[in-house]
Every structure is written in C-alpha cells, then in structure tokens.
Coordinates of C-alpha atoms in Angstrom, one line a residue:
X993 CA 0.0 0.0 0.0
X994 CA 1.3 3.5 -0.9
X995 CA 0.2 6.1 1.5
X996 CA 0.3 9.0 -0.9
X997 CA -2.4 10.8 -2.8
X998 CA -2.7 9.6 -6.4
X999 CA -4.3 11.4 -9.2
X1000 CA -5.8 8.9 -11.8
X1001 CA -7.6 9.3 -15.0
X1002 CA -10.2 6.8 -16.5
X1003 CA -11.2 7.2 -20.2
X1004 CA -14.6 5.8 -20.9
X1005 CA -16.4 5.7 -24.2
X1006 CA -20.0 6.8 -24.5
X1007 CA -22.5 7.3 -27.3
X1008 CA -24.6 10.5 -26.8
X1009 CA -28.0 10.9 -28.2
X1010 CA -28.9 13.7 -30.7
X1011 CA -29.7 16.3 -28.1
X1012 CA -26.7 15.6 -26.0
X1013 CA -24.4 15.6 -29.0
X1014 CA -25.8 19.0 -30.0
X1015 CA -25.1 20.3 -26.4
X1016 CA -21.5 18.9 -26.5
X1017 CA -20.8 20.4 -29.9
X1018 CA -22.3 23.8 -28.9
X1019 CA -19.9 23.8 -25.8
X1020 CA -16.9 22.8 -28.1
X1021 CA -17.7 25.8 -30.3
X1022 CA -18.2 28.1 -27.4
X1023 CA -15.0 27.3 -25.6
X1024 CA -13.0 27.5 -28.9
X1025 CA -14.5 31.0 -29.4
X1026 CA -13.6 32.2 -26.0
X1027 CA -10.1 30.8 -26.3
X1028 CA -9.5 32.5 -29.8
X1029 CA -11.0 35.8 -28.7
X1030 CA -8.9 35.8 -25.4
X1031 CA -5.8 35.2 -27.5
X1032 CA -6.7 37.8 -30.0
X1033 CA -7.1 40.4 -27.2
X1034 CA -3.9 39.3 -25.5
X1035 CA -1.8 39.7 -28.7
X1036 CA -3.3 43.2 -29.4
X1037 CA -2.6 44.3 -25.9
X1038 CA 1.0 42.9 -26.1
X1039 CA 1.6 44.9 -29.2
X1040 CA 0.3 48.1 -27.7
X1041 CA 2.6 47.6 -24.8
X1042 CA 5.6 47.0 -27.0
X1043 CA 5.1 49.5 -29.8
X1044 CA 3.3 52.4 -28.1
X1045 CA 4.1 51.8 -24.4
X1046 CA 0.4 51.7 -23.6
X1047 CA -0.2 49.9 -20.2
X1048 CA 2.3 48.5 -17.8
X1049 CA 2.0 44.7 -18.1
X1050 CA 1.2 42.5 -21.0
X1051 CA 1.4 39.1 -19.3
X1052 CA -1.8 36.9 -19.4
X1053 CA -3.1 35.8 -16.0
X1054 CA -6.4 34.7 -14.4
X1055 CA -7.5 38.3 -13.5
X1056 CA -7.0 39.4 -17.1
X1057 CA -8.9 36.4 -18.7
X1058 CA -11.8 36.7 -16.3
X1059 CA -12.3 40.4 -17.4
X1060 CA -12.4 39.3 -21.0
X1061 CA -14.8 36.5 -20.4
X1062 CA -17.1 38.8 -18.4
X1063 CA -17.1 41.3 -21.4
X1064 CA -17.6 38.6 -24.1
X1065 CA -20.7 37.3 -22.2
X1066 CA -22.2 40.7 -22.4
X1067 CA -21.6 41.0 -26.1
X1068 CA -22.4 37.4 -27.0
X1069 CA -25.6 36.2 -25.3
X1070 CA -25.1 32.6 -26.5
X1071 CA -22.0 32.2 -24.2
X1072 CA -24.4 32.4 -21.1
X1073 CA -25.9 29.1 -22.3
X1074 CA -22.5 27.3 -22.2
X1075 CA -21.2 25.5 -19.1
X1076 CA -19.2 28.1 -17.1
X1077 CA -16.5 25.9 -15.7
X1078 CA -15.5 24.6 -19.3
X1079 CA -15.0 28.2 -20.5
X1080 CA -12.8 28.9 -17.4
X1081 CA -10.8 25.7 -18.1
X1082 CA -10.3 27.0 -21.7
X1083 CA -8.9 30.3 -20.5
X1084 CA -6.7 28.4 -17.9
X1085 CA -5.3 26.4 -20.9
X1086 CA -4.3 29.7 -22.5
X1087 CA -2.7 31.0 -19.3
X1088 CA -0.7 27.6 -19.1
X1089 CA 0.4 27.9 -22.8
X1090 CA 1.5 31.6 -22.1
X1091 CA 3.5 30.4 -19.0
X1092 CA 5.4 28.0 -21.3
X1093 CA 6.0 30.6 -23.8
X1094 CA 7.3 33.1 -21.2
X1095 CA 9.7 30.6 -19.7
X1096 CA 11.0 29.4 -23.2
X1097 CA 9.6 25.9 -22.9
X1098 CA 7.2 26.2 -25.8
X1099 CA 6.4 28.6 -28.7
X1100 CA 3.6 31.3 -28.8
X1101 CA 0.0 30.0 -28.3
X1102 CA -1.9 29.5 -31.6
X1103 CA -5.5 29.9 -32.5
X1104 CA -7.8 26.9 -32.4
X1105 CA -9.5 25.5 -35.5
X1106 CA -12.4 23.1 -34.9
X1107 CA -12.6 22.4 -38.6
X1108 CA -8.9 21.2 -39.1
X1109 CA -8.4 19.7 -35.7
X1110 CA -9.8 16.0 -35.4
X1111 CA -9.6 16.1 -31.6
X1112 CA -11.8 18.5 -29.6
X1113 CA -12.3 18.6 -25.8
X1114 CA -14.0 20.6 -23.1
X1115 CA -13.1 20.2 -19.4
X1116 CA -15.8 20.5 -16.8
X1117 CA -14.7 21.2 -13.1
X1118 CA -16.5 19.4 -10.2
X1119 CA -18.1 21.8 -7.7
X1120 CA -20.0 21.2 -4.5
X1121 CA -23.4 22.9 -3.8
X1122 CA -25.8 22.6 -0.8
X1123 CA -29.2 20.9 -1.3
X1124 CA -32.0 19.7 1.0
X1125 CA -30.4 16.2 1.1
X1126 CA -27.0 17.6 2.0
X1127 CA -23.8 18.6 -0.1
X1128 CA -23.8 17.3 -3.5
X1129 CA -21.2 17.3 -6.3
X1130 CA -21.9 18.7 -9.8
X1131 CA -20.1 15.6 -11.2
X1132 CA -21.3 12.3 -9.7
X1133 CA -22.3 8.8 -10.6
X1134 CA -26.0 7.8 -10.4
X1135 CA -26.4 4.2 -11.2
X1136 CA -24.7 3.6 -14.7
X1137 CA -24.9 7.2 -15.7
X1138 CA -22.5 10.1 -15.0
X1139 CA -24.1 13.3 -14.1
X1140 CA -22.6 16.6 -15.5
X1141 CA -23.6 20.0 -14.6
X1142 CA -25.8 21.8 -17.2
X1143 CA -25.3 18.9 -19.7
X1144 CA -27.4 16.3 -18.0
X1145 CA -26.6 12.6 -17.8
X1146 CA -24.1 10.5 -19.8
X1147 CA -24.8 6.7 -20.1
X1148 CA -21.3 5.1 -20.5
X1149 CA -20.7 1.7 -22.1
X1150 CA -18.7 0.3 -19.2
X1151 CA -19.0 1.8 -15.7
X1152 CA -15.9 2.1 -13.7
X1153 CA -15.7 1.8 -9.9
X1154 CA -14.3 5.1 -8.7
X1155 CA -13.8 5.3 -4.9
X1156 CA -11.9 8.6 -5.0
X1157 CA -13.0 12.2 -5.2
X1158 CA -13.7 13.4 -8.8
X1159 CA -11.9 16.6 -9.6
X1160 CA -12.9 17.1 -13.2
X1161 CA -14.2 15.4 -16.3
X1162 CA -13.0 16.1 -19.9
X1163 CA -15.4 15.4 -22.7
X1164 CA -13.3 14.3 -25.7
X1165 CA -14.3 13.9 -29.4
X1166 CA -11.6 11.8 -31.1
X1167 CA -11.8 10.4 -34.6
X1168 CA -15.7 10.5 -34.6
X1169 CA -16.0 8.8 -31.2
X1170 CA -16.9 10.4 -27.7
X1171 CA -15.1 9.7 -24.6
X1172 CA -15.3 11.1 -21.0
X1173 CA -12.0 11.3 -19.1
X1174 CA -12.7 11.4 -15.4
X1175 CA -9.8 12.7 -13.2
X1176 CA -10.1 11.7 -9.5
X1177 CA -7.9 11.7 -6.5
X1178 CA -7.3 8.7 -4.1
X1179 CA -5.7 9.2 -0.7
X1180 CA -4.4 5.5 -0.6
X1181 CA -3.5 3.1 -3.3
X1182 CA -4.2 -0.6 -2.8
X1183 CA -2.3 -2.7 -5.4
X1184 CA -4.6 -4.8 -7.4
X1185 CA -2.4 -7.9 -6.8
X1186 CA 0.8 -9.0 -5.1
X1187 CA 3.6 -10.4 -7.1
X1188 CA 5.4 -13.5 -6.0
X1189 CA 8.2 -13.4 -8.7
X1190 CA 11.7 -12.3 -7.7
X1191 CA 12.2 -8.6 -7.3
X1192 CA 14.9 -7.8 -9.8
X1193 CA 16.8 -4.7 -10.9
X1194 CA 16.9 -3.7 -14.6
X1195 CA 18.0 -0.9 -16.9
X1196 CA 16.1 -0.2 -20.1
X1197 CA 17.4 1.6 -23.2
X1198 CA 14.9 2.8 -25.8
X1199 CA 15.5 3.1 -29.6
X1200 CA 14.0 3.2 -33.0
X1201 CA 15.7 0.0 -34.4
X1202 CA 15.2 -2.0 -31.2
X1203 CA 12.2 -0.5 -29.3
X1204 CA 13.4 -1.7 -25.8
X1205 CA 16.6 -3.2 -24.8
X1206 CA 17.2 -4.6 -21.3
X1207 CA 20.3 -4.8 -19.3
X1208 CA 20.3 -8.6 -19.6
X1209 CA 20.3 -8.4 -23.4
X1210 CA 16.6 -9.0 -24.0
X1211 CA 15.0 -7.0 -26.8
X1212 CA 11.4 -6.1 -27.3
X1213 CA 10.4 -4.9 -30.8
X1214 CA 8.0 -2.2 -31.5
X1215 CA 4.4 -2.9 -32.5
X1216 CA 3.9 -3.9 -36.1
X1217 CA 1.8 -1.1 -37.6
X1218 CA 2.8 -1.5 -41.2
X1219 CA -0.6 -2.6 -42.5
X1220 CA -2.6 -0.2 -40.4
X1221 CA -0.4 2.7 -41.5
X1222 CA -0.9 1.7 -45.1
X1223 CA -4.7 1.9 -44.8
X1224 CA -4.5 5.2 -43.1
X1225 CA -2.4 6.6 -45.8
X1226 CA -4.7 5.1 -48.5
X1227 CA -7.7 6.7 -47.0
X1228 CA -6.0 10.0 -46.4
X1229 CA -5.0 10.2 -50.1
X1230 CA -8.5 9.2 -51.1
X1231 CA -10.0 11.8 -48.9
X1232 CA -7.9 14.5 -50.3
X1233 CA -9.3 13.8 -53.7
X1234 CA -13.0 14.0 -52.8
X1235 CA -15.1 17.0 -52.4
X1236 CA -15.3 18.0 -48.8
X1237 CA -18.7 17.5 -47.1
X1238 CA -20.1 15.1 -49.8
X1239 CA -21.6 11.7 -49.1
X1240 CA -18.5 9.8 -50.5
X1241 CA -16.2 12.1 -48.4
X1242 CA -18.2 11.3 -45.3
X1243 CA -18.0 7.5 -46.0
X1244 CA -14.2 7.8 -46.6
X1245 CA -13.8 9.8 -43.4
X1246 CA -15.6 7.2 -41.3
X1247 CA -13.3 4.5 -42.7
X1248 CA -10.2 6.7 -41.9
X1249 CA -11.4 7.2 -38.3
X1250 CA -12.0 3.5 -38.0
X1251 CA -8.3 2.6 -38.9
X1252 CA -7.0 5.6 -36.7
X1253 CA -8.9 4.2 -33.7
X1254 CA -7.6 0.7 -34.5
X1255 CA -4.0 2.0 -34.5
X1256 CA -4.5 3.8 -31.1
X1257 CA -6.1 0.7 -29.6
X1258 CA -3.3 -1.6 -30.8
X1259 CA -0.6 0.7 -29.5
X1260 CA -2.3 1.3 -26.1
X1261 CA -2.8 -2.4 -25.6
X1262 CA 0.7 -3.3 -26.6
X1263 CA 2.1 -0.6 -24.2
X1264 CA 0.0 -1.5 -21.2
X1265 CA 1.0 -5.2 -21.5
X1266 CA 4.7 -4.3 -21.8
X1267 CA 4.6 -1.8 -18.9
X1268 CA 2.7 -4.3 -16.7
X1269 CA 5.2 -7.1 -17.2
X1270 CA 8.2 -4.9 -16.5
X1271 CA 6.7 -3.7 -13.3
X1272 CA 5.6 -7.3 -12.5
X1273 CA 9.2 -8.7 -12.8
X1274 CA 11.3 -5.8 -11.6
X1275 CA 11.5 -3.9 -8.4
X1276 CA 14.1 -1.3 -9.6
X1277 CA 13.6 0.1 -13.1
X1278 CA 16.1 2.7 -14.5
X1279 CA 15.5 4.5 -17.7
X1280 CA 17.1 7.6 -19.4
X1281 CA 15.5 11.0 -19.6
X1282 CA 14.7 11.7 -23.2
X1283 CA 14.7 15.1 -24.9
X1284 CA 11.9 14.2 -27.2
X1285 CA 11.1 17.8 -28.3
X1286 CA 14.7 18.2 -29.4
X1287 CA 14.8 14.9 -31.2
X1288 CA 11.7 15.5 -33.3
X1289 CA 13.3 18.5 -34.8
X1290 CA 15.4 16.1 -37.0
X1291 CA 13.4 15.8 -40.3
X1292 CA 14.5 12.3 -40.9
X1293 CA 13.4 11.0 -37.5
X1294 CA 10.5 13.2 -36.4
X1295 CA 7.8 10.9 -37.9
X1296 CA 9.2 7.8 -36.5
X1297 CA 9.6 9.3 -33.1
X1298 CA 6.1 10.6 -33.0
X1299 CA 4.7 7.2 -34.0
X1300 CA 6.7 5.1 -31.7
X1301 CA 5.4 7.0 -28.5
X1302 CA 8.4 6.7 -26.0
X1303 CA 6.8 9.3 -23.7
X1304 CA 3.5 7.3 -23.5
X1305 CA 5.4 4.1 -22.6
X1306 CA 7.6 5.8 -20.0
X1307 CA 4.6 7.3 -18.3
X1308 CA 2.8 4.1 -18.1
X1309 CA 5.8 2.4 -16.5
X1310 CA 6.1 5.4 -14.1
X1311 CA 2.5 5.4 -12.8
X1312 CA 2.4 1.5 -12.5
X1313 CA 5.7 1.4 -10.7
X1314 CA 4.2 3.9 -8.1
X1315 CA 0.9 1.9 -8.1
X1316 CA 2.6 -1.4 -7.2
X1317 CA 5.3 0.0 -4.9
X1318 CA 8.2 -0.3 -7.4
X1319 CA 11.1 2.1 -7.7
X1320 CA 11.4 3.9 -10.9
X1321 CA 14.2 6.4 -11.7
X1322 CA 15.4 8.3 -14.8
X1323 CA 19.0 9.2 -15.1
X1324 CA 20.4 12.5 -16.4
X1325 CA 19.7 13.4 -19.9
X1326 CA 23.4 14.1 -20.7
X1327 CA 24.8 10.9 -19.2
X1328 CA 26.8 9.1 -22.0
X1329 CA 25.1 5.7 -21.7
X1330 CA 26.0 4.6 -25.3
X1331 CA 29.5 5.9 -25.3
X1332 CA 30.6 4.6 -22.0
X1333 CA 32.2 1.1 -21.7
X1334 CA 30.3 -0.9 -19.1
X1335 CA 33.3 -3.0 -18.4
X1336 CA 36.1 -0.5 -17.6
X1337 CA 34.2 2.9 -17.7
X1338 CA 36.1 4.3 -20.7
X1339 CA 34.1 6.9 -22.8
X1340 CA 34.4 6.6 -26.6
X1341 CA 33.9 10.2 -27.8
X1342 CA 34.3 9.1 -31.4
X1343 CA 31.4 6.7 -31.4
X1344 CA 29.1 7.4 -34.4
X1345 CA 25.3 7.2 -34.4
X1346 CA 25.1 4.3 -36.8
X1347 CA 27.6 2.0 -35.1
X1348 CA 25.7 -0.8 -33.5
X1349 CA 28.7 -2.6 -32.1
X1350 CA 32.1 -1.1 -31.1
X1351 CA 35.3 -2.1 -29.5
X1352 CA 36.5 -0.3 -26.3
X1353 CA 39.8 1.5 -27.0
X1354 CA 40.9 0.8 -23.4
X1355 CA 40.0 -2.8 -22.5
X1356 CA 39.1 -4.0 -26.1
X1357 CA 35.8 -5.4 -25.1
X1358 CA 33.3 -5.9 -27.9
X1359 CA 30.1 -4.1 -26.9
X1360 CA 26.6 -4.1 -28.4
X1361 CA 25.5 -0.4 -28.4
X1362 CA 22.0 -0.9 -26.9
X1363 CA 22.9 -3.5 -24.4
X1364 CA 25.9 -1.6 -23.2
X1365 CA 23.7 1.5 -22.8
X1366 CA 21.1 -0.4 -20.8
X1367 CA 23.8 -1.8 -18.4
X1368 CA 25.2 1.8 -18.0
X1369 CA 21.7 3.1 -17.3
X1370 CA 21.2 0.5 -14.6
X1371 CA 24.6 1.2 -13.0
X1372 CA 24.0 5.0 -13.0
X1373 CA 20.5 4.6 -11.6
X1374 CA 21.7 2.4 -8.7
X1375 CA 24.7 4.6 -8.2
X1376 CA 22.2 7.5 -7.8
X1377 CA 20.4 5.7 -5.0
X1378 CA 23.6 4.3 -3.3
X1379 CA 22.3 0.7 -3.0
X1380 CA 23.5 -2.9 -2.9
X1381 CA 21.3 -4.6 -5.3
X1382 CA 20.5 -7.9 -6.9
X1383 CA 20.9 -7.3 -10.7
X1384 CA 19.0 -9.2 -13.4
X1385 CA 21.4 -11.3 -15.6
X1386 CA 18.9 -13.5 -17.5
X1387 CA 15.4 -15.1 -17.2
X1388 CA 13.9 -17.9 -19.3
X1389 CA 10.4 -19.2 -19.5
X1390 CA 9.7 -22.9 -18.7
X1391 CA 7.0 -25.1 -20.2
X1392 CA 4.9 -24.7 -17.0
X1393 CA 4.5 -21.0 -17.7
X1394 CA 7.0 -20.0 -15.0
X1395 CA 10.4 -18.3 -15.2
X1396 CA 13.9 -19.5 -14.4
X1397 CA 16.0 -16.4 -13.1
X1398 CA 19.8 -15.8 -13.2
X1399 CA 21.0 -12.9 -11.1
X1400 CA 23.9 -11.6 -9.2
X1401 CA 24.6 -9.1 -6.3
X1402 CA 26.5 -5.8 -7.2
X1403 CA 27.7 -3.4 -4.8
X1404 CA 27.7 0.3 -5.6
X1405 CA 29.4 3.3 -3.9
X1406 CA 27.3 6.4 -4.3
X1407 CA 30.4 8.7 -4.5
X1408 CA 32.7 6.6 -6.8
X1409 CA 30.4 4.4 -8.8
X1410 CA 30.7 0.5 -9.1
X1411 CA 33.1 -0.9 -6.5

C-alpha cells in the first residue's frame, strides 16, 4: 500500500443521443470561440505595450482572462448558455500556454480550429453545492450514468468503480467517437495484486531500431503497424481527392477514423502489456531522460519518433511502478550511456550514431551499443540511489509458464560508482 495521494484518469467511451451531442458540440464551439478571442485580445494588448508603451504589463493571468470572459458574455448572449467551468478551463489552458511561452519551454500560443483539428475537448470542473439532502457534487455517478452540470446525464458503455474524489471530467471527441476522461484523487492506493516473482533490478534503453533493450540483453520490438499505417495513408489520399462535405467524403472519413482508432487501440494495448510485465518482474527500473522535443526537430526521425510514442510508454511504467510500490528512476539526460564502456568505464567520444557494435579502445571489449547503454543506465540509476542490489542477468520461461532467473549481487558506492 502506498500512503500518498494519487491522481488517476479513467477514459470511458459513450454514445450520446442527438440532443446531448448538440449540447456537446455547442460547448466545443463556445470554448473555442472564447479561447481564440482571449488570445486575440492578448496579442493586441501585447503589441500596444511593445510599440506604443500603452499599459504596464502584457502578461496573461487569471484576472485578465476573467475580465475578457465577462465582457464577451455581455456582447455574445449565447455564451451564457455554455457551461461556465469549461469556459474557465479553456482560458486556464491559454494561461498555461503563455507560461510555457514566457519561460521558453514552448512557442507562442496558436489559434484553435475546430474544422482542421480532429480532436476537440471541453473540461468541466467538479463543484459542491448545498441541497435539502446535503452537499452534492456537480459531477457524480448515479447508477450507470455520469451526471454533468448543465449537460445532464451521460450513459457510458462500461461503468468504472471510482472510489476517490472526482476533480474534473473532460469530454473528448476523437476520430468520430466520444469519450469522457474522469480525473479523480485517491488518498491511498491498494495494489490490485501481489507479485510472487523475484524482485529484480533492470536498466532499459529505448531506440528506433530495437524498441526496448534490457540490461540482460533481452530485446522487445515495436508494434507492427505497417498494415494499419498503409490503410490510413490510403484513405487520407482518397479523402484529399474527394469533395469536402459530400456523401462519399463522409464515408471515406468514417473509414479513416476506424483505422486511426484501431491504431490507437493496438498501440495502447501493446504498451499496457509491456509496462505491466516490466513492473511485475522488476522492483527497480532505471531509464534515461529523453529530450523528445529536441529529437523531433530532425526531419529524418521526427515521424518515427512521433509514431513510436516513447513518452507514453515511460509514463505508463512510471505510474504503474508507483501503483505497485516499485522504484522507478530516470538518469540525467546528458549521461553518455551509449559511449561509456560498461566493463572499464572508458568513454568513446568518437562513437558514431550508426555504429551498432564497437570495441572499447581501453579494454578492447566488444560491446553491443544498446545492451551496453542499458547496463550503464542500470549502473547509473543504482549509483544515484547508493544501493547494494540484486541485478538481473537473465530469465527464461519454462514449459509450465514459470520463469527461471539468473541474477547476481552488485555493490555500488554512491560517490565513486561501481566498486
């Protein structure tokens, strides 16, 4: 049991009726309109401050956005019919985007386009209000239906047992399907099961050629999406040649959404199974910190990096490790895991990107690039914690569905490295 508060999100599909779908689409348009108008006024005010020195501060904060929303509701009466918390959440997203822009972590916020963006969402905050029967929440479960403020009831396909306090709900329209993402907080996490397998220590290196390479030499390949990507590309090309809004265009769009949803389901299922098995077999998991934003700037690799989804898998391993009481650590981004010899510690600064095997210039050991990197990641992760550990060397499945493990003890000094 982990005695820490835990924020969880459950994504559940639902099929709205015609009236509810109209309400949801109306709120999507209303929040997009408020976001774009707030961004437009913010850019205008910023230009006045810079060019004409009118005003003192051009930074976007909650006080400024609330004034804009108040004026917009006076000018546009239809905004009063929209759910108020989803409009506030929309302006909060703009504030967060500007905070990233001010700190240099991201670029300038951009205007939203519901027409070109296949994913649209609104976020509804959970508020408490007094009634004759006591305090009630605006977002709550009633039988198999989720009650949302001002939108009514959503009948989901599969009800989830949520024991924690619901904080907010995000209605998501993705590839023609509707989902509700419920964010809730639990004070205590009770692991779903207890693992009886040995608690091993492992380092993991990620890559494009070999998706995951473990410190024991095991390799997990990336999911096979060749056929699915081919169908998506076919329907995208077919869609571009048809008249937008026509009957054939709508048929092709539905088929495109079908294959896009299939791709998402295959990837999510594959990543959930991998992350579960890693957490099941390993007590200590060390991985590297990836600069994904910097890596996708490469034109040759950006598409492959986007598709492979390292960040999604790492996040799954992270929260499952916390859920089941495992230790997960990410080493420093600049640690030379590939260039450092795991045998003697020599760093090969001349190692090229395409060299899959190399010989250490000091001890002349023949090293596999990915396996060597995984071992160095494990050593650095354990060194950072200053532990004496049982390290995974190998594990093989038996015919009875069990595993035979080979492992050895390693002693690490937190100031020097490996003893």
